[in-house]
Amino acid sequence: MSGNHLSKEFFELIKNIGESKSKQEEDRIMRQEVQTLKGKLDSARTGGKPQTTSKKKQKEFLVRLLYVEMLGHNGSFGYIKAVEMAASSSISHKKLGYLVCSACLSPENEFRFMLINQLQRDLSSSHVLETACSLIALCNLATLDMIPAVSNAVTQALDHGSDMIRKKAIHALYKCYQMDPSIVSKDDLIAKLRKILCDRDPGVMGASLGIMEALAKVNPTPFKDLVPSLVSILKQIIEHRLPREYDYHRMPAPWMQMSILRILRIIGKGDMQASQGMYEMLGDCMKRADIGINVGYAVVYECIRTVTTIYPNVVLLDAAADAISRFISSRNHNLKYLGVTGLAAIVESHPKYATAHQLAVMDCLESPDITLAHRTLELLYRMTNPHNVEFIIEKLLDFLRGGKQFHSDDHLQRTLTFKIANLAERFAPSNEWYVETITQLLEISGNVPSCKKGLNKVGNQLMQLIAEGEGGGEEEDDVIDDTANISLRRSTVNTYINILLSPANKSKSILQYPDVFIQIMSWILGEYGYLADQMSVEGILERICQLISKKHSSAIGGQVDLSQSSKITTRYLFNAIFKLVAQAGTCPPSAAQLIAEYTASHDVELQQRCNEFHAIITGGNAQILGEVLPIDASCEDLMEEDGGGELSFLDGFVQEKLNAGYVPYSPPENYDEDDDYDMPASSNRGTAFNMTPYAKPPTQGQAGAAASRVYNPNSGSASSSTTAAPSSSGMYPPSNNTSSSGGATQLDANGQPVLNLRNAANVWGKQTQTQAQAQAPSSSSANPYASNNSIGSTNTNHPYAPSSSLYGQPQP
């Protein structure tokens, strides 16, 4: 509908919507429009004024109704008018009716069913435009119930004389297949696609390529024999045999070329025979497409993807690598992105082509285009190998350190940080290089919030490497290279001493380093500070004391946070002081003063550590520091020394309890403190695994009989013993309070035995009326639960009577 045909009301509506300053104002305008349209359409249905019922006005009302729906308001009052207009004989009205129905009707709306008959009539119409409108509408309005009614007409439309109808019919048939494969089977659809692929009209043939690609992604086998046909079609296209109307900027049918290339890529993946039939045409297509325009670059990129996916051919791979180099060296960021993506595809299966492009890829990493930087990182991660890991990691660290324009991108920093850590762990040429790399990484990314948790794990791995070294040490035959381990620890200590003495960034205080960095530095200097070449243990101790004092002063001034992470860092620093004091053999006044101050710390764990250490150095027990804090013992297990397993210092306490009447501990039979993994199969331990199967459960009759024997007091059985001992079946016999009168077992409605409480003593609750009547004639001496029984009295005749041995004094 052109602007010249707009009514004044419609023009004012569009103008007011465009000039509205807020959502509330827009909603007010649309609510007013809804009321207006309701009145107009109601008057049209009830025979209102002639000007409101004209076809022109009805068409405008539906367009305005479409505006109402697009802006989020309910226009369901006009749906029936759209359905009526879809049945109009006017093509423009029919198109508008189908359009409004497609845009507004939900899949569950009942008005869709009213369109089935109209769709059938239009599909079988002799008017080409009506058939085209119905095919387009069917792709948008089809439901599961419509498919049986329209599938035959859609199949017949594939043989229509108009190429436009055949193009739309193949898409409608694919829609029917997606909705209900039982009506339009996959085999039928593939057969129709094969026929359409050979259609005399190039447009119809091109319409089938997208559907064929979608089906080939699921299962390429049915299309394996179409490689010669697809190659022949591609050859005709690149040789300009198609009409000029399919050219785009002098490139012949570029979208058809790209569709065919994607199909060939899917078919030829891992199939040497299918790939050999497309080698020559792929090379020719790549050469002809490189004409210096964007659409040509798109075709070249698809050729590169196809060459790197199908069965490899050296000549084609070299040609693809040359095209990639031109992309990467281009000044256009879009072409650089294509080059990086193409190189990532070729490097995945042929890493040798990455070496020549390392410097060009590094330049892409420094591009201001963040999308290109992300793609370059993925490429570098795939390119890295043991030969170039040092060069690539160095560049990545420089980028991470100096890429200020990306510091706001937390995801990029996190991704790059953990990729560096992963590559350093996988391809580290030496342990010293790994330690140096991780140290730089912790310094740069330790304060990034999303990296802290992961870097804690990386730091633990670093400390484990330094403590364990290169040797195994668990087996007796393992030979530990102490020289290499000591050299690694010495170089690590010297690295952190240099950082402690003079940070690389003069304007950056050591307190501004990440907490995880200071924690690892404290642990390394505390464990192996005696290996330092540039400073004595006393000097390191003094430096750490100064660091704690500065940290405390900064915390008071509000310059350093007092979070949980900061508290843990302080604990690491004090642990380093404790270990260094043990190594030096003396506690300098500065360290002693700090320890004394922190004995009253708000951090309970730190307070306890300082109090314990203060008690050692002030209680005359300084000589045991070497035993409490041994040198280089972080990986050693706590072993019992000779005689230590007896715990002789507890002898006095044990003897005191024995004299008081407590029973001495006696281990179970066949008890072995060692692991029983090697215990012979003939062992008679009671806890051994028993392979004998469980007995079968009793039947319903057997279970009922057992229950009646145990619980029924009318069974006539009575226990003659004075104590309740378990029977051979593990069940307790009835108490001697049961009467001797016999009786049949009572059963409920389901045939299950019922517990009879007659003449049974009520131990825990109030007595029932039946129990009270049964016990009234009996004397108190015969009744174990007579009223004169006190809480402390005992009854040995009842199985639940309390025993004095359980609650009295310990028995010797």
PDB file of C-alpha atoms in Angstrom, residues 596-718:
ATOM      1  CA  ALA A 596      53.197 -11.336  70.017  1.00  0.00           C
ATOM      2  CA  GLU A 597      50.936  -8.700  68.462  1.00  0.00           C
ATOM      3  CA  TYR A 598      48.958 -11.229  66.445  1.00  0.00           C
ATOM      4  CA  THR A 599      48.327 -13.479  69.439  1.00  0.00           C
ATOM      5  CA  ALA A 600      45.289 -11.249  69.917  1.00  0.00           C
ATOM      6  CA  SER A 601      44.276 -11.211  66.238  1.00  0.00           C
ATOM      7  CA  HIS A 602      40.606 -11.232  65.250  1.00  0.00           C
ATOM      8  CA  ASP A 603      41.416 -14.111  62.907  1.00  0.00           C
ATOM      9  CA  VAL A 604      40.962 -17.089  65.221  1.00  0.00           C
ATOM     10  CA  GLU A 605      43.082 -19.475  63.175  1.00  0.00           C
ATOM     11  CA  LEU A 606      45.962 -17.004  62.906  1.00  0.00           C
ATOM     12  CA  GLN A 607      45.632 -16.209  66.609  1.00  0.00           C
ATOM     13  CA  GLN A 608      45.965 -19.899  67.487  1.00  0.00           C
ATOM     14  CA  ARG A 609      49.035 -20.360  65.293  1.00  0.00           C
ATOM     15  CA  CYS A 610      50.761 -17.330  66.800  1.00  0.00           C
ATOM     16  CA  ASN A 611      49.945 -18.407  70.354  1.00  0.00           C
ATOM     17  CA  GLU A 612      51.311 -21.892  69.738  1.00  0.00           C
ATOM     18  CA  PHE A 613      54.509 -20.596  68.162  1.00  0.00           C
ATOM     19  CA  HIS A 614      54.890 -17.916  70.856  1.00  0.00           C
ATOM     20  CA  ALA A 615      54.578 -20.602  73.521  1.00  0.00           C
ATOM     21  CA  ILE A 616      57.354 -22.606  71.869  1.00  0.00           C
ATOM     22  CA  ILE A 617      59.878 -19.772  71.571  1.00  0.00           C
ATOM     23  CA  THR A 618      59.164 -18.271  74.997  1.00  0.00           C
ATOM     24  CA  GLY A 619      58.785 -21.517  76.937  1.00  0.00           C
ATOM     25  CA  GLY A 620      62.329 -22.728  76.533  1.00  0.00           C
ATOM     26  CA  ASN A 621      61.380 -25.239  73.822  1.00  0.00           C
ATOM     27  CA  ALA A 622      63.110 -23.558  70.904  1.00  0.00           C
ATOM     28  CA  GLN A 623      65.211 -26.674  70.353  1.00  0.00           C
ATOM     29  CA  ILE A 624      62.151 -28.577  69.080  1.00  0.00           C
ATOM     30  CA  LEU A 625      61.509 -26.097  66.232  1.00  0.00           C
ATOM     31  CA  GLY A 626      63.455 -28.311  63.867  1.00  0.00           C
ATOM     32  CA  GLU A 627      61.162 -31.220  64.661  1.00  0.00           C
ATOM     33  CA  VAL A 628      57.944 -29.208  64.545  1.00  0.00           C
ATOM     34  CA  LEU A 629      58.868 -27.383  61.317  1.00  0.00           C
ATOM     35  CA  PRO A 630      61.324 -29.644  59.441  1.00  0.00           C
ATOM     36  CA  ILE A 631      63.088 -28.458  56.317  1.00  0.00           C
ATOM     37  CA  ASP A 632      61.720 -29.622  52.934  1.00  0.00           C
ATOM     38  CA  ALA A 633      59.073 -31.887  54.423  1.00  0.00           C
ATOM     39  CA  SER A 634      55.955 -30.536  52.738  1.00  0.00           C
ATOM     40  CA  CYS A 635      55.408 -33.756  50.768  1.00  0.00           C
ATOM     41  CA  GLU A 636      56.334 -36.193  53.501  1.00  0.00           C
ATOM     42  CA  ASP A 637      53.671 -38.197  55.312  1.00  0.00           C
ATOM     43  CA  LEU A 638      53.401 -38.092  59.104  1.00  0.00           C
ATOM     44  CA  MET A 639      55.109 -41.359  60.079  1.00  0.00           C
ATOM     45  CA  GLU A 640      55.217 -42.957  63.501  1.00  0.00           C
ATOM     46  CA  GLU A 641      58.678 -43.265  64.900  1.00  0.00           C
ATOM     47  CA  ASP A 642      59.890 -46.374  66.701  1.00  0.00           C
ATOM     48  CA  GLY A 643      57.808 -46.838  69.812  1.00  0.00           C
ATOM     49  CA  GLY A 644      55.624 -43.878  68.972  1.00  0.00           C
ATOM     50  CA  GLY A 645      52.675 -46.082  68.259  1.00  0.00           C
ATOM     51  CA  GLU A 646      52.410 -47.057  71.943  1.00  0.00           C
ATOM     52  CA  LEU A 647      51.476 -43.502  73.071  1.00  0.00           C
ATOM     53  CA  SER A 648      53.312 -43.959  76.346  1.00  0.00           C
ATOM     54  CA  PHE A 649      52.373 -40.504  77.598  1.00  0.00           C
ATOM     55  CA  LEU A 650      48.831 -41.826  78.080  1.00  0.00           C
ATOM     56  CA  ASP A 651      49.887 -44.661  80.415  1.00  0.00           C
ATOM     57  CA  GLY A 652      49.031 -42.732  83.573  1.00  0.00           C
ATOM     58  CA  PHE A 653      45.573 -41.804  82.329  1.00  0.00           C
ATOM     59  CA  VAL A 654      44.857 -45.399  81.261  1.00  0.00           C
ATOM     60  CA  GLN A 655      45.968 -46.821  84.605  1.00  0.00           C
ATOM     61  CA  GLU A 656      43.793 -44.343  86.477  1.00  0.00           C
ATOM     62  CA  LYS A 657      40.707 -45.464  84.561  1.00  0.00           C
ATOM     63  CA  LEU A 658      41.532 -49.137  85.037  1.00  0.00           C
ATOM     64  CA  ASN A 659      41.770 -48.572  88.778  1.00  0.00           C
ATOM     65  CA  ALA A 660      38.351 -46.936  88.647  1.00  0.00           C
ATOM     66  CA  GLY A 661      36.828 -50.143  87.258  1.00  0.00           C
ATOM     67  CA  TYR A 662      36.791 -49.538  83.522  1.00  0.00           C
ATOM     68  CA  VAL A 663      37.180 -52.533  81.228  1.00  0.00           C
ATOM     69  CA  PRO A 664      40.454 -52.649  79.243  1.00  0.00           C
ATOM     70  CA  TYR A 665      40.179 -52.599  75.476  1.00  0.00           C
ATOM     71  CA  SER A 666      40.522 -55.942  73.718  1.00  0.00           C
ATOM     72  CA  PRO A 667      40.762 -55.947  69.896  1.00  0.00           C
ATOM     73  CA  PRO A 668      38.475 -58.261  67.900  1.00  0.00           C
ATOM     74  CA  GLU A 669      39.645 -61.663  66.857  1.00  0.00           C
ATOM     75  CA  ASN A 670      41.850 -61.815  63.738  1.00  0.00           C
ATOM     76  CA  TYR A 671      42.302 -58.029  63.946  1.00  0.00           C
ATOM     77  CA  ASP A 672      45.060 -56.704  61.713  1.00  0.00           C
ATOM     78  CA  GLU A 673      46.107 -53.070  61.691  1.00  0.00           C
ATOM     79  CA  ASP A 674      47.572 -53.354  58.201  1.00  0.00           C
ATOM     80  CA  ASP A 675      45.539 -53.186  55.022  1.00  0.00           C
ATOM     81  CA  ASP A 676      43.812 -56.497  54.286  1.00  0.00           C
ATOM     82  CA  TYR A 677      44.156 -56.290  50.499  1.00  0.00           C
ATOM     83  CA  ASP A 678      46.581 -59.227  50.526  1.00  0.00           C
ATOM     84  CA  MET A 679      44.626 -61.338  53.020  1.00  0.00           C
ATOM     85  CA  PRO A 680      44.415 -64.961  51.805  1.00  0.00           C
ATOM     86  CA  ALA A 681      41.088 -66.384  50.770  1.00  0.00           C
ATOM     87  CA  SER A 682      41.248 -68.987  53.578  1.00  0.00           C
ATOM     88  CA  SER A 683      40.998 -66.339  56.273  1.00  0.00           C
ATOM     89  CA  ASN A 684      38.225 -66.960  58.780  1.00  0.00           C
ATOM     90  CA  ARG A 685      37.509 -63.333  59.646  1.00  0.00           C
ATOM     91  CA  GLY A 686      33.878 -62.779  60.459  1.00  0.00           C
ATOM     92  CA  THR A 687      33.713 -59.661  58.313  1.00  0.00           C
ATOM     93  CA  ALA A 688      34.787 -61.449  55.147  1.00  0.00           C
ATOM     94  CA  PHE A 689      32.506 -61.227  52.135  1.00  0.00           C
ATOM     95  CA  ASN A 690      30.020 -64.098  52.131  1.00  0.00           C
ATOM     96  CA  MET A 691      29.100 -65.467  48.709  1.00  0.00           C
ATOM     97  CA  THR A 692      26.208 -67.584  50.076  1.00  0.00           C
ATOM     98  CA  PRO A 693      22.899 -66.241  48.724  1.00  0.00           C
ATOM     99  CA  TYR A 694      20.150 -65.100  51.047  1.00  0.00           C
ATOM    100  CA  ALA A 695      17.352 -67.538  51.838  1.00  0.00           C
ATOM    101  CA  LYS A 696      14.200 -67.188  49.810  1.00  0.00           C
ATOM    102  CA  PRO A 697      11.475 -65.106  51.505  1.00  0.00           C
ATOM    103  CA  PRO A 698       8.607 -67.110  53.048  1.00  0.00           C
ATOM    104  CA  THR A 699       5.322 -67.408  51.243  1.00  0.00           C
ATOM    105  CA  GLN A 700       2.207 -65.597  52.490  1.00  0.00           C
ATOM    106  CA  GLY A 701       0.980 -68.618  54.406  1.00  0.00           C
ATOM    107  CA  GLN A 702       4.350 -69.233  56.048  1.00  0.00           C
ATOM    108  CA  ALA A 703       4.658 -65.580  57.020  1.00  0.00           C
ATOM    109  CA  GLY A 704       1.173 -65.578  58.567  1.00  0.00           C
ATOM    110  CA  ALA A 705       1.899 -68.718  60.555  1.00  0.00           C
ATOM    111  CA  ALA A 706       5.197 -67.292  61.821  1.00  0.00           C
ATOM    112  CA  ALA A 707       3.496 -64.085  62.836  1.00  0.00           C
ATOM    113  CA  SER A 708       0.772 -65.952  64.725  1.00  0.00           C
ATOM    114  CA  ARG A 709       3.373 -68.018  66.565  1.00  0.00           C
ATOM    115  CA  VAL A 710       5.251 -64.922  67.655  1.00  0.00           C
ATOM    116  CA  TYR A 711       2.602 -62.354  68.406  1.00  0.00           C
ATOM    117  CA  ASN A 712      -0.673 -64.218  69.070  1.00  0.00           C
ATOM    118  CA  PRO A 713      -1.160 -64.646  72.823  1.00  0.00           C
ATOM    119  CA  ASN A 714      -3.974 -67.143  72.221  1.00  0.00           C
ATOM    120  CA  SER A 715      -1.674 -69.706  70.620  1.00  0.00           C
ATOM    121  CA  GLY A 716      -1.307 -71.522  73.938  1.00  0.00           C
ATOM    122  CA  SER A 717       2.498 -71.308  74.063  1.00  0.00           C
ATOM    123  CA  ALA A 718       4.306 -69.812  77.067  1.00  0.00           C
TER     124      ALA A 718
END
